[in-house]
Structure formats: C-alpha cells, structure tokens
Coordinates of C-alpha atoms and ligand atoms in Angstrom, one line a residue:
Chain A
X1 CA 204.4 136.7 -196.7
X2 CA 205.9 139.2 -194.4
X3 CA 206.4 142.8 -195.7
X4 CA 206.5 146.3 -194.4
X5 CA 203.1 148.0 -194.7
X6 CA 202.8 151.7 -194.7
X7 CA 199.7 152.9 -192.8
X8 CA 200.3 156.7 -192.8
X9 CA 202.8 159.2 -191.7
X10 CA 205.1 157.9 -188.9
X11 CA 203.2 154.6 -188.9
X12 CA 204.2 151.4 -190.5
X13 CA 203.9 147.7 -189.6
X14 CA 205.4 144.4 -190.2
X15 CA 202.5 142.6 -191.9
X16 CA 202.5 138.8 -192.3
X17 CA 199.5 138.9 -194.6
X18 CA 200.9 140.7 -197.6
X19 CA 200.4 138.9 -200.9
X20 CA 203.3 137.1 -202.6
X21 CA 204.6 139.0 -205.7
X22 CA 204.0 137.4 -209.1
X23 CA 205.6 137.5 -212.5
X24 CA 203.6 140.1 -214.4
X25 CA 205.8 140.7 -217.4
X26 CA 208.1 138.4 -219.4
X27 CA 211.1 140.4 -218.2
X28 CA 210.2 140.1 -214.5
X29 CA 212.0 138.1 -211.8
X30 CA 211.0 137.3 -208.2
X31 CA 213.7 137.8 -205.7
X32 CA 213.8 136.4 -202.2
X33 CA 215.2 139.3 -200.2
X34 CA 218.4 138.6 -198.1
X35 CA 219.1 142.1 -196.9
X36 CA 217.2 145.3 -197.2
X37 CA 218.0 148.8 -195.8
X38 CA 216.0 151.7 -194.6
X39 CA 217.2 154.8 -196.5
X40 CA 217.2 158.4 -195.5
X41 CA 215.0 159.1 -198.5
X42 CA 212.5 156.4 -197.2
X43 CA 212.1 158.8 -194.3
X44 CA 210.6 161.4 -196.7
X45 CA 207.9 158.8 -197.5
X46 CA 207.6 157.8 -193.8
X47 CA 207.1 161.5 -192.9
X48 CA 204.3 161.9 -195.5
X49 CA 206.3 164.4 -197.6
X50 CA 206.1 162.6 -201.0
X51 CA 202.7 162.9 -202.7
X52 CA 200.9 159.7 -203.8
X53 CA 202.4 157.5 -201.1
X54 CA 199.4 155.2 -200.7
X55 CA 198.5 153.4 -197.5
X56 CA 199.2 149.7 -197.9
X57 CA 202.4 150.1 -199.9
X58 CA 205.7 148.4 -199.1
X59 CA 208.8 150.6 -199.1
X60 CA 212.4 149.6 -199.7
X61 CA 214.6 150.4 -202.7
X62 CA 217.9 149.1 -201.2
X63 CA 217.9 145.3 -201.2
X64 CA 219.7 142.2 -202.4
X65 CA 218.4 138.7 -202.7
X66 CA 218.3 135.4 -204.4
X67 CA 216.4 134.9 -207.7
X68 CA 213.6 132.4 -207.2
X69 CA 211.6 132.7 -210.4
X70 CA 212.1 134.4 -213.7
X71 CA 209.9 135.5 -216.5
X72 CA 209.9 133.8 -220.0
X73 CA 212.3 136.2 -221.7
X74 CA 215.0 136.5 -219.0
X75 CA 218.5 135.5 -220.1
X76 CA 221.1 137.3 -218.0
X77 CA 220.1 135.9 -214.6
X78 CA 218.8 132.6 -213.4
X79 CA 217.1 131.0 -210.5
X80 CA 219.6 130.7 -207.6
X81 CA 221.7 133.8 -208.5
X82 CA 222.3 136.1 -205.7
X83 CA 221.9 139.6 -207.0
X84 CA 222.1 143.2 -206.0
X85 CA 219.2 145.2 -207.4
X86 CA 219.8 148.8 -208.3
X87 CA 217.1 151.1 -206.8
X88 CA 216.1 152.4 -210.2
X89 CA 214.0 150.3 -212.4
X90 CA 215.3 150.7 -216.0
X91 CA 214.3 149.1 -219.3
X92 CA 217.7 149.4 -221.0
X93 CA 216.1 150.2 -224.3
X94 CA 214.6 153.7 -224.1
X95 CA 216.2 157.0 -225.2
X96 CA 217.4 157.7 -221.7
X97 CA 218.7 154.2 -220.8
X98 CA 220.7 154.3 -224.1
X99 CA 222.5 157.3 -222.6
X100 CA 223.1 155.2 -219.5
X101 CA 220.8 157.4 -217.6
X102 CA 219.3 154.4 -215.9
X103 CA 217.8 156.7 -213.2
X104 CA 215.8 158.4 -215.8
X105 CA 214.2 155.5 -217.7
X106 CA 211.1 156.3 -219.6
X107 CA 209.5 152.9 -219.6
X108 CA 209.1 152.3 -215.8
X109 CA 206.8 155.0 -214.5
X110 CA 203.5 155.8 -216.0
X111 CA 202.5 158.2 -213.1
X112 CA 205.2 160.8 -213.8
X113 CA 207.8 161.6 -216.4
X114 CA 210.2 163.7 -214.3
X115 CA 211.1 160.8 -212.0
X116 CA 211.8 157.3 -213.2
X117 CA 210.6 154.0 -211.6
X118 CA 212.0 153.3 -208.1
X119 CA 211.3 150.3 -205.9
X120 CA 209.0 151.0 -203.0
X121 CA 209.0 154.7 -203.5
X122 CA 205.4 155.9 -203.8
X123 CA 203.2 155.9 -206.9
X124 CA 204.9 159.1 -208.0
X125 CA 207.9 156.8 -208.7
X126 CA 205.8 154.1 -210.4
X127 CA 203.8 152.4 -207.7
X128 CA 206.2 149.4 -207.2
X129 CA 206.3 147.5 -204.0
X130 CA 209.8 147.5 -202.5
X131 CA 212.2 145.2 -200.9
X132 CA 211.4 145.6 -197.2
X133 CA 209.7 142.2 -197.6
X134 CA 210.4 138.6 -197.9
X135 CA 209.9 138.6 -201.7
X136 CA 209.8 141.3 -204.3
X137 CA 209.0 141.6 -207.9
X138 CA 211.9 142.9 -210.0
X139 CA 210.9 144.2 -213.4
X140 CA 213.5 144.3 -216.3
X141 CA 215.5 141.7 -214.4
X142 CA 217.9 141.4 -217.4
X143 CA 219.0 145.0 -217.0
X144 CA 219.4 146.0 -213.4
X145 CA 220.2 143.0 -211.2
X146 CA 223.9 142.3 -211.0
X147 CA 225.2 139.0 -209.7
X148 CA 227.1 139.4 -206.4
X149 CA 230.7 138.2 -206.7
X150 CA 231.5 135.3 -204.5
X151 CA 234.1 137.2 -202.5
X152 CA 231.7 140.1 -201.7
X153 CA 230.1 140.4 -198.2
X154 CA 226.3 140.7 -198.5
X155 CA 226.4 143.8 -196.3
X156 CA 228.7 145.5 -198.8
X157 CA 226.4 144.3 -201.7
X158 CA 223.3 145.9 -200.2
X159 CA 225.1 149.2 -199.8
X160 CA 226.0 149.1 -203.6
X161 CA 222.3 149.3 -204.5
X162 CA 222.0 153.0 -203.5
X163 CA 224.3 154.5 -200.9
X164 CA 227.7 153.9 -202.6
X165 CA 226.7 154.8 -206.2
X166 CA 224.7 157.8 -205.0
X167 CA 227.6 159.1 -202.9
X168 CA 230.0 158.3 -205.7
X169 CA 227.9 160.0 -208.3
X170 CA 227.5 163.1 -206.1
X171 CA 231.3 163.5 -206.1
X172 CA 231.5 162.7 -209.8
X173 CA 228.9 165.3 -210.7
X174 CA 230.9 167.8 -208.8
X175 CA 233.5 167.7 -211.5
X176 CA 236.1 167.7 -208.8
X177 CA 239.6 168.6 -210.0
X178 CA 242.7 167.6 -208.0
X179 CA 243.2 169.9 -205.1
X180 CA 239.6 171.2 -205.0
X181 CA 237.9 172.1 -201.8
X182 CA 234.5 170.2 -201.5
X183 CA 231.8 170.9 -199.0
X184 CA 229.3 168.1 -198.4
X185 CA 226.1 169.1 -196.7
X186 CA 224.6 166.2 -194.7
X187 CA 226.4 163.5 -192.9
X188 CA 223.9 160.7 -193.5
X189 CA 225.2 157.5 -195.2
X190 CA 225.1 159.1 -198.6
X191 CA 226.9 162.3 -197.4
X192 CA 229.5 160.3 -195.7
X193 CA 230.0 158.1 -198.8
X194 CA 230.1 161.2 -201.0
X195 CA 232.8 162.7 -198.8
X196 CA 234.8 159.5 -199.0
X197 CA 234.5 159.4 -202.8
X198 CA 235.6 163.0 -203.2
X199 CA 239.1 161.9 -202.4
X200 CA 239.0 159.4 -205.2
X201 CA 238.5 162.3 -207.6
X202 CA 241.5 164.1 -206.1
X203 CA 239.9 166.5 -203.7
X204 CA 242.3 168.6 -201.6
X205 CA 240.0 169.3 -198.8
X206 CA 236.7 167.7 -197.9
X207 CA 234.4 169.5 -195.4
X208 CA 231.2 167.9 -194.0
X209 CA 228.5 170.0 -192.4
X210 CA 225.7 168.4 -190.3
X211 CA 223.7 169.0 -187.1
X212 CA 224.5 165.7 -185.3
X213 CA 227.9 165.4 -183.6
X214 CA 227.8 161.6 -183.8
X215 CA 227.3 161.6 -187.5
X216 CA 230.1 164.2 -187.9
X217 CA 232.5 162.0 -185.9
X218 CA 231.6 159.1 -188.1
X219 CA 232.3 161.2 -191.2
X220 CA 235.6 162.3 -189.8
X221 CA 236.7 158.8 -189.0
X222 CA 235.3 157.0 -192.1
X223 CA 235.9 159.7 -194.7
X224 CA 238.9 161.7 -193.4
X225 CA 236.7 164.8 -193.6
X226 CA 236.9 168.1 -191.7
X227 CA 233.6 168.3 -189.9
X228 CA 231.5 171.1 -188.5
X229 CA 228.2 171.2 -186.7
X230 CA 226.1 174.1 -188.2
X231 CA 224.3 174.5 -184.9
X232 CA 227.6 175.8 -183.5
X233 CA 228.0 178.2 -186.4
X234 CA 226.4 181.6 -186.6
X235 CA 226.0 181.3 -190.4
X236 CA 227.3 178.2 -192.2
X237 CA 227.7 180.2 -195.5
X238 CA 229.9 182.9 -193.9
X239 CA 231.8 180.2 -192.2
X240 CA 232.6 178.4 -195.4
X241 CA 233.6 181.6 -197.1
X242 CA 236.0 182.3 -194.3
X243 CA 237.6 178.9 -194.4
X244 CA 238.1 179.2 -198.1
X245 CA 239.9 182.6 -198.1
X246 CA 236.6 184.4 -198.8
X247 CA 236.1 182.8 -202.3
X248 CA 233.9 179.9 -201.5
X249 CA 234.3 176.2 -202.0
X250 CA 235.0 174.8 -205.5
X251 CA 232.3 172.2 -205.2
X252 CA 229.3 171.9 -202.9
X253 CA 227.3 168.7 -202.5
X254 CA 223.7 168.6 -201.2
X255 CA 223.3 165.2 -199.7
X256 CA 220.3 166.3 -197.5
X257 CA 217.3 166.9 -199.6
X258 CA 213.7 167.7 -198.6
X259 CA 214.1 167.5 -194.8
X260 CA 216.9 170.0 -194.2
X261 CA 216.9 171.7 -190.8
X262 CA 218.4 175.0 -190.0
X263 CA 216.0 177.5 -191.4
X264 CA 212.6 178.4 -190.0
X265 CA 210.9 179.7 -193.1
X266 CA 212.0 176.7 -195.2
X267 CA 211.0 174.2 -192.5
X268 CA 207.6 175.8 -192.2
X269 CA 206.8 176.0 -195.9
X270 CA 208.5 172.8 -196.9
X271 CA 208.1 170.4 -194.1
X272 CA 205.1 171.5 -192.0
X273 CA 202.7 173.0 -194.6
X274 CA 204.0 170.9 -197.6
X275 CA 203.7 174.0 -199.8
X276 CA 207.0 173.3 -201.5
X277 CA 208.9 170.3 -202.5
X278 CA 210.6 170.1 -199.2
X279 CA 212.8 172.4 -197.1
X280 CA 215.6 173.6 -199.4
X281 CA 218.0 174.9 -196.7
X282 CA 220.9 172.6 -197.6
X283 CA 220.5 173.7 -201.3
X284 CA 220.5 177.4 -200.3
X285 CA 223.7 176.9 -198.3
X286 CA 225.3 174.9 -201.2
X287 CA 224.5 177.6 -203.8
X288 CA 225.5 180.4 -201.5
X289 CA 228.8 179.0 -200.3
X290 CA 230.2 177.7 -203.6
X291 CA 232.6 179.9 -205.4
X292 CA 231.7 181.8 -208.5
X293 CA 231.7 179.5 -211.4
X294 CA 231.7 176.6 -209.0
X295 CA 229.6 173.4 -209.2
X296 CA 226.7 172.4 -207.0
X297 CA 225.9 168.7 -207.1
X298 CA 222.5 167.6 -205.7
X299 CA 221.7 164.1 -204.7
X300 CA 219.3 164.9 -201.8
X301 CA 215.8 164.0 -202.8
X302 CA 213.2 166.8 -203.2
X303 CA 209.5 166.5 -203.9
X304 CA 207.9 167.4 -207.2
X305 CA 206.5 170.7 -206.2
X306 CA 208.4 173.9 -206.7
X307 CA 210.9 174.9 -204.1
X308 CA 212.3 178.3 -203.1
X309 CA 215.7 178.2 -204.6
X310 CA 218.0 181.3 -204.8
X311 CA 218.1 181.1 -208.6
X312 CA 219.3 184.8 -208.8
X313 CA 222.5 183.8 -207.1
X314 CA 222.9 180.8 -209.4
X315 CA 222.8 183.1 -212.4
X316 CA 224.9 185.9 -210.9
X317 CA 227.6 183.5 -209.6
X318 CA 227.6 181.5 -212.8
X319 CA 227.1 178.2 -210.9
X320 CA 226.7 174.9 -212.7
X321 CA 224.1 172.8 -211.0
X322 CA 224.1 169.0 -211.6
X323 CA 221.6 166.7 -210.0
X324 CA 220.3 163.3 -210.6
X325 CA 219.3 160.0 -209.2
X326 CA 222.3 157.8 -209.4
X327 CA 222.6 155.6 -212.5
X328 CA 223.5 152.6 -210.3
X329 CA 223.9 150.1 -213.1
X330 CA 226.4 152.3 -214.9
X331 CA 228.5 152.9 -211.9
X332 CA 228.5 149.3 -210.5
X333 CA 231.5 147.8 -212.3
X334 CA 233.9 150.5 -211.1
X335 CA 232.5 150.5 -207.6
X336 CA 232.7 146.7 -207.3
X337 CA 236.4 147.1 -208.2
X338 CA 236.8 149.7 -205.5
X339 CA 235.2 147.4 -202.9
X340 CA 237.4 144.5 -204.0
X341 CA 240.6 146.6 -203.7
X342 CA 239.6 147.8 -200.3
X343 CA 239.3 151.5 -201.4
X344 CA 235.7 151.7 -200.2
X345 CA 234.4 149.6 -197.3
X346 CA 230.7 150.2 -197.5
X347 CA 229.4 147.8 -194.7
X348 CA 231.2 149.9 -192.1
X349 CA 228.3 152.3 -192.4
X350 CA 225.8 149.8 -191.2
X351 CA 225.4 150.4 -187.5
X352 CA 222.1 148.6 -186.9
X353 CA 220.8 145.2 -187.9
X354 CA 217.2 144.1 -187.2
X355 CA 214.9 141.4 -188.3
X356 CA 212.2 142.6 -190.7
X357 CA 209.6 142.0 -188.0
X358 CA 210.9 145.1 -186.2
X359 CA 210.6 147.4 -189.2
X360 CA 208.4 149.8 -187.3
X361 CA 211.1 150.2 -184.7
X362 CA 213.7 150.5 -187.5
X363 CA 211.8 153.5 -189.0
X364 CA 211.5 155.1 -185.7
X365 CA 215.2 154.7 -184.9
X366 CA 216.2 156.2 -188.3
X367 CA 213.6 159.0 -188.1
X368 CA 214.6 160.2 -184.6
X369 CA 218.3 159.3 -185.0
X370 CA 218.1 157.1 -181.9
X371 CA 221.1 155.2 -180.6
X372 CA 223.6 157.0 -182.9
X373 CA 222.2 155.2 -185.9
X374 CA 223.9 155.8 -189.3
X375 CA 222.5 153.0 -191.4
X376 CA 220.0 150.3 -190.6
X377 CA 219.7 147.0 -192.4
X378 CA 217.1 144.4 -192.0
X379 CA 217.8 140.8 -192.5
X380 CA 214.8 139.1 -194.0
X381 CA 216.5 135.8 -193.7
X382 CA 215.9 135.9 -190.0
X383 CA 212.2 135.9 -190.4
X384 CA 211.7 133.2 -193.1
X385 CA 210.2 130.2 -191.5
X386 CA 208.2 128.6 -194.3
X387 CA 209.4 127.2 -197.5
X388 CA 209.2 129.4 -200.5
X389 CA 206.0 128.7 -202.4
X390 CA 207.4 129.4 -205.9
X391 CA 210.0 126.6 -205.6
X392 CA 207.7 124.2 -207.3
X393 CA 209.7 123.0 -210.3
Chain R
X1 CA 233.3 178.2 -182.7
X2 CA 232.2 181.5 -184.2
X3 CA 232.3 183.2 -187.5
X4 CA 235.0 185.4 -186.2
X5 CA 237.5 182.6 -186.8
X6 CA 240.5 183.7 -189.0
X7 CA 240.9 182.0 -192.4
X8 CA 244.5 181.3 -191.3
X9 CA 243.1 178.8 -188.8
X10 CA 242.0 176.7 -191.7
X11 CA 245.2 176.3 -193.7
X12 CA 245.1 172.9 -195.2
X13 CA 247.0 170.8 -192.7
X14 CA 247.6 168.0 -195.1
X15 CA 250.0 170.2 -197.1
X16 CA 249.2 168.2 -200.3
X17 CA 250.1 164.8 -198.8
X18 CA 247.2 162.4 -199.3
X19 CA 249.3 159.2 -199.0
X20 CA 247.2 157.9 -196.1
X21 CA 244.0 158.1 -198.1
X22 CA 243.7 154.8 -200.0
X23 CA 242.8 155.5 -203.6
X24 CA 243.4 159.2 -203.6
X25 CA 242.9 160.6 -207.1
X26 CA 242.3 157.2 -208.6
X27 CA 239.3 158.4 -210.5
X28 CA 240.5 162.0 -211.2
X29 CA 239.7 162.9 -214.7
X30 CA 240.8 166.4 -215.9
X31 CA 238.1 166.1 -218.6
X32 CA 235.3 165.6 -216.1
X33 CA 233.9 169.0 -216.7
X34 CA 230.2 169.0 -215.9
X35 CA 229.6 172.3 -217.8
X36 CA 229.9 170.2 -221.0
X37 CA 226.9 167.8 -221.2
X38 CA 227.6 164.4 -222.6
X39 CA 225.9 163.1 -225.7
X40 CA 225.7 159.4 -225.9
X41 CA 223.0 159.0 -228.4
X42 CA 222.4 159.3 -232.1
X43 CA 220.3 162.0 -233.7
X44 CA 217.8 159.3 -234.6
X45 CA 217.0 158.7 -230.9
X46 CA 215.9 162.2 -230.1
X47 CA 212.9 161.9 -232.4
X48 CA 210.6 160.6 -229.7
X49 CA 209.5 157.0 -229.2
X50 CA 211.8 155.6 -231.8
X51 CA 213.2 152.9 -229.5
X52 CA 212.1 149.3 -229.6
X53 CA 209.7 149.3 -226.7
X54 CA 209.6 146.3 -224.3
X55 CA 206.4 144.2 -224.5
X56 CA 203.5 145.8 -222.7
X57 CA 202.7 144.5 -219.2
X58 CA 198.9 143.6 -219.4
X59 CA 196.9 146.5 -218.0
X60 CA 194.5 144.6 -215.8
X61 CA 194.4 147.1 -212.9
X62 CA 193.8 150.8 -213.0
X63 CA 197.0 152.7 -213.7
X64 CA 196.9 156.5 -213.4
X65 CA 198.9 158.0 -216.2
X66 CA 200.7 161.4 -216.4
X67 CA 199.2 163.7 -219.1
X68 CA 202.8 164.3 -220.1
X69 CA 203.2 160.9 -221.7
X70 CA 201.2 159.3 -224.5
X71 CA 201.0 155.8 -223.1
X72 CA 201.3 153.5 -220.1
X73 CA 204.9 152.5 -219.6
X74 CA 205.8 149.0 -220.8
X75 CA 206.1 148.0 -217.1
X76 CA 204.3 149.5 -214.2
X77 CA 203.9 148.9 -210.5
X78 CA 200.8 147.3 -209.1
X79 CA 201.1 148.2 -205.4
X80 CA 197.9 150.0 -204.6
X81 CA 195.5 150.8 -207.4
X82 CA 193.3 153.9 -206.6
X83 CA 190.2 153.1 -204.6
X84 CA 187.6 154.9 -202.5
X85 CA 187.4 158.6 -202.0
X86 CA 191.2 159.0 -202.0
X87 CA 191.2 157.1 -205.4
X88 CA 188.6 159.5 -206.8
X89 CA 190.7 162.5 -205.8
X90 CA 193.8 160.9 -207.3
X91 CA 192.0 160.3 -210.6
X92 CA 191.0 163.9 -210.7
X93 CA 194.6 165.0 -209.8
X94 CA 196.0 163.1 -212.7
X95 CA 194.0 165.4 -215.1
X96 CA 196.6 168.1 -214.3
X97 CA 200.1 168.4 -215.5
X98 CA 203.1 167.3 -213.4
X99 CA 204.1 171.0 -213.2
X100 CA 200.8 172.0 -211.7
X101 CA 200.3 172.7 -208.0
X102 CA 196.7 171.4 -208.3
X103 CA 197.9 167.9 -209.1
X104 CA 200.3 167.6 -206.2
X105 CA 198.1 169.3 -203.6
X106 CA 195.3 167.0 -204.4
X107 CA 197.6 164.0 -204.1
X108 CA 198.7 165.1 -200.7
X109 CA 195.1 165.5 -199.7
X110 CA 194.3 162.0 -201.1
X111 CA 197.2 160.6 -199.0
X112 CA 195.7 162.0 -195.8
X113 CA 192.3 160.7 -196.6
X114 CA 193.9 157.4 -197.5
X115 CA 195.2 157.2 -193.9
X116 CA 191.6 157.4 -192.6
X117 CA 190.5 154.8 -195.2
X118 CA 193.3 152.6 -193.9
X119 CA 191.9 152.6 -190.4
X120 CA 188.4 151.9 -191.7
X121 CA 189.8 149.0 -193.8
X122 CA 191.6 147.6 -190.7
X123 CA 188.6 147.8 -188.5
X124 CA 186.3 146.3 -191.2
X125 CA 188.6 143.3 -191.3
X126 CA 188.3 143.0 -187.5
X127 CA 191.9 144.2 -187.1
X128 CA 192.7 146.8 -184.5
X129 CA 196.1 148.4 -185.4
X130 CA 198.5 148.6 -182.6
X131 CA 199.4 152.3 -183.1
X132 CA 202.0 152.1 -180.3
X133 CA 204.0 149.4 -182.1
X134 CA 203.4 150.9 -185.6
X135 CA 204.8 154.2 -184.5
X136 CA 208.0 152.4 -183.4
X137 CA 207.7 153.4 -179.8
X138 CA 209.3 150.1 -178.6
X139 CA 212.5 151.6 -179.9
X140 CA 211.8 154.8 -178.0
X141 CA 211.4 152.7 -174.9
X142 CA 214.7 150.9 -175.6
X143 CA 216.9 153.8 -176.5
X144 CA 215.3 156.9 -175.2
X145 CA 213.5 155.9 -172.1
X146 CA 213.4 159.4 -170.4
X147 CA 211.7 160.9 -173.4
X148 CA 209.4 157.9 -173.6
X149 CA 208.2 158.3 -170.0
X150 CA 207.8 162.1 -170.5
X151 CA 205.7 161.7 -173.6
X152 CA 203.6 158.9 -172.1
X153 CA 202.9 161.0 -169.0
X154 CA 202.0 164.0 -171.2
X155 CA 199.6 161.8 -173.3
X156 CA 198.1 160.4 -170.2
X157 CA 197.5 163.8 -168.7
X158 CA 195.9 165.1 -171.9
X159 CA 193.8 162.0 -172.2
X160 CA 192.6 162.3 -168.6
X161 CA 191.8 165.9 -169.0
X162 CA 189.9 165.1 -172.1
X163 CA 187.9 162.4 -170.4
X164 CA 187.1 164.7 -167.5
X165 CA 185.9 167.4 -169.9
X166 CA 183.7 164.9 -171.8
X167 CA 182.1 163.3 -168.7
X168 CA 181.6 166.8 -167.2
X169 CA 179.7 167.8 -170.4
X170 CA 177.6 164.7 -170.3
X171 CA 176.4 165.4 -166.7
X172 CA 175.1 168.7 -167.8
X173 CA 172.7 167.1 -170.4
Ligands
ZN401 ZN1 218.2 154.9 -200.7
ZN402 ZN1 214.6 152.8 -220.1

C-alpha cells in the first residue's frame, strides 16, 4: 500500500511498497484513511529532533477514515463506520484513562512512561505507524475512534483529531476567567485555534505573537486576536508588560514547542546541537511575560531531554504551569457541539490539500512555510486505485 | 513598532463588548481554577497496577521497554523493530532511565546511524532514492523558484569545485 516513509531528517517519500497493517490485538481496528494532516509537531520528527524516530516509520497522528476490519472484541464501532481517530492511543482502563487523562495512558507505550502512545510519532511515543498512509492499524478501537456525525464535513472532522482539542485544551488549562488578557505564543494552527477558544472561556483580550506576518493576519481574521510580530519588537516580554499596564498577562499559552525561533542560545543548544529538549524560547517568553500568580499553559511539544527553563522566575512569580497532550476523547463531545453550532469552523484553517503521493512536497511546504501555508491535509482517497484487500467477507 | 510604545496605546478597544464573537464566554467556568488539581479516581486506583489490564498483544517482535515500567504495555507499536548497529545502540540506550541523558543521546546517535543504514538498505534492494524528490524540492520549485535556482547554482558550484579538486589530486598520483 501507499504510505509516507521517513528516510532521515528533511527526507521522506511516498512509498507504494509499505506492508498493509494487520489486526494484532483483539481490540484493534484497521482504518482506511480518508484524510490525514501534517502537523506542526510532525515537523519536530521531520527535522530529526525527537529521539528514536526510526527510518522506515510512517508519521501521521491526525487522520480520519473508514473502518474496514475489526478485532474480535470490538463492540463500539463496526466495519463501514466513518470515524475520527484521536491522536492519542488510550486503553480506557488504566489509572490515567480512568481520570480521563487519555493523553497519558499507561497501556500504550512500552518505550517510555512520560509520554503516552501516539500514532506515527516515533518509538518514544510507542512505535506506531501513523495515518499518512492508505490504511492504518488503530489499537483500542473501542475507546478512541468516534463516529463522524452525518452532517459534519470531513475536513472539520480531521481537525478534531488534534488541532481543535489541543487548542481548546490550551485555553482551558489557562484557567481563563472572564475579562482576562491572554497571550498566545505561536500562530500555527494550534495557536490560532487556542486564540479562538480563549474567547469561549470569556477572555477580554487575546494577543498572538509570531514571526510570520501571514500567520498573524490569519490569526487576526480567524480568531479576532490582536497580533504582533516579535521580529518587530525589541523585546517581546517588555512589550507585553507595557501593553498590560506593566503587570503582565493573566494567562500565557505556549503553542510553539521545541522549534521556537528568536533566541540564539536556545536555538543553538536545542535545535542545532540537540543538547536539550528543544529550544525553549517561547516558554521563556510565556513565563516571563505572565503576571505574578498567573498561569502558563503549554501545549507546544518538547523533547524528553531537560531544557533550560527559568524555573527561578516560576517560583518567585508564583506561576502555575499546566501542560499536557490534549485528552482528545474527553473533549470531543463538547467540540462536536461547537462545530455544529458554528462557533468553531475548523476546516477554514486548511489552506493546502494534496494527494498522499506528494507527501514529500507537503513536508517541505510545511517546514519552510511556503505559499503561506497554515495547515496541510492529504487526501488519501485520491490515491487509492486498487480494491481494499481486507474486504474479503 | 518599538518598546517605547505607551500603555495607553493599548487600551482595550472592545470596551467589554464581545457581541460580534460567536460563543463568547460560552465555556466560562468560574470554578476552572487550575491551581486546584482534579481528582477523578478512587484511593484504590493509586496503588499501582490495580486496573483490569487489556489482554496482552502477542510479543512476537523485539519491543524495547523503559526501565521505569515493569512490563510491556498491553498494546504496542510494531513499526520498526531495532536492527543493525542502530538497533544495538538502541538496546543499550534502553538500559538507562528515561531521565538520563545517556539514554537520549544514544538514541539520537542511533537515529543518525539509522539514516545511513537506510541508504544501505535502499541500495541493497536495488533502489536508488531520489533525494531531490524526497527532500520536497519540487515544492521549492513551485513556490520559491528564486531560492531554488540560487541553491541549485550554489550546489552545482560546490560540486564542480569538488570534482576539480578530486581530479587535480588524482593527476598528482
Ligand atoms: Zn498534531
Ligand atoms: Zn489507559
């Protein structure tokens, strides 16, 4: 079958000779992918920043599709169902799943305990092949996959597998109280979505900081945010203090993660030499520009290695830091409601659509921000020529 | 814009009117105070592996396991079992704790060696990877032609210089 195949940093290919996935566990399902996206956090893998990203792996944690085969104990979904598949793989039974911390499941990743199982996200996140393929194995298919309502656009559905819940949770973890000033660092799809969701929690002012004008314009139009390009600011932290009457923002959201630009030392240590879990510039800015007693919410992805974080300021300012991978499954019912009521319109973020065959170009476009790309989706359906081999019954 | 801007320049222009934002405040919850952690479990559940574990996926490939957990998870990924030199390094790396630099640095090293092994694997199957396509340069040609031509010219110059140097060296022998 056709699947994306990672060959090393900055090098991937659309490979027609990848093996079909198989049912390996009674709670597995096989899904024929209808849409998959390339995510900003896929770029961390693409750039070689996440340890144990093995050559030959297939990425893709944002996908939707049709169930074509189920394991013997599957009850909640059936062949033919069109489902959105949360990016986190969760068993639904362990101590953490019971707390609805589906992003922190303890039965999905043998390789590490800090991070749960994630589709197509290196062996550090469990060694699963992802959805940038024609077919994908979905473990614990009774727990994660959620049937796409008839009225929902498939482009909206694919955004509900990561971007929308992650942005929403970023705002939620900020503990926003009505009237609060929120600063979102990063105007990628998640940052833009986070900015949008801040209003739902009653924010009084939403500020977005990024280095690309086209993304800032998008954030302004889509999320009604005030936007600033940090390249035009002498010091983003001083700037935010000044715009908030010298107190700092009530809430800061880091929607950037490991590949933040804007600071030479962090770039060198985190991105070039890989001596820390990524460049932590955005996190520095968030910690330093939040008010005392404020809340910093982190959804940007960092590597497992230590990172230089101004922990002294965290202590002295009495900051609460909240961070997690989104618990997609937990948030979906509410978010589906918001999409239905037109409060969130996720598909607007998709600026590029490509066939899976052009996945290498897709990665390059995302990585170098070509053609004002915000979000790129690949339509596997374009590329399916042969009949599915599992349809044998 | 400079940092000399006055705070007055940033007075909230909305004046508290959010009527044009659909859904404003719809999820506002005054009790959403993140400084108070939630507790959604019983005391029984904090005693370790007391949950009913899903059935074990048959372990018929090599799965590297963190030293910080007692078992292989009920379900695991089977994407790329460790093999070759990179695999040997990965096995060694997994002897260290997740909080250890030694573990992650070795994994990064194994990743780099894996890239070379990937080339060898391709060649051994008679497949010559099209690095131009794999690096997505078709997109560069489509959307950023100027840069594409610049880089291509630079690469050609460096390559030509390299060939000249090599052939020059050969003549001396
Ligand atoms: Zn994602
Ligand atoms: Zn679990």
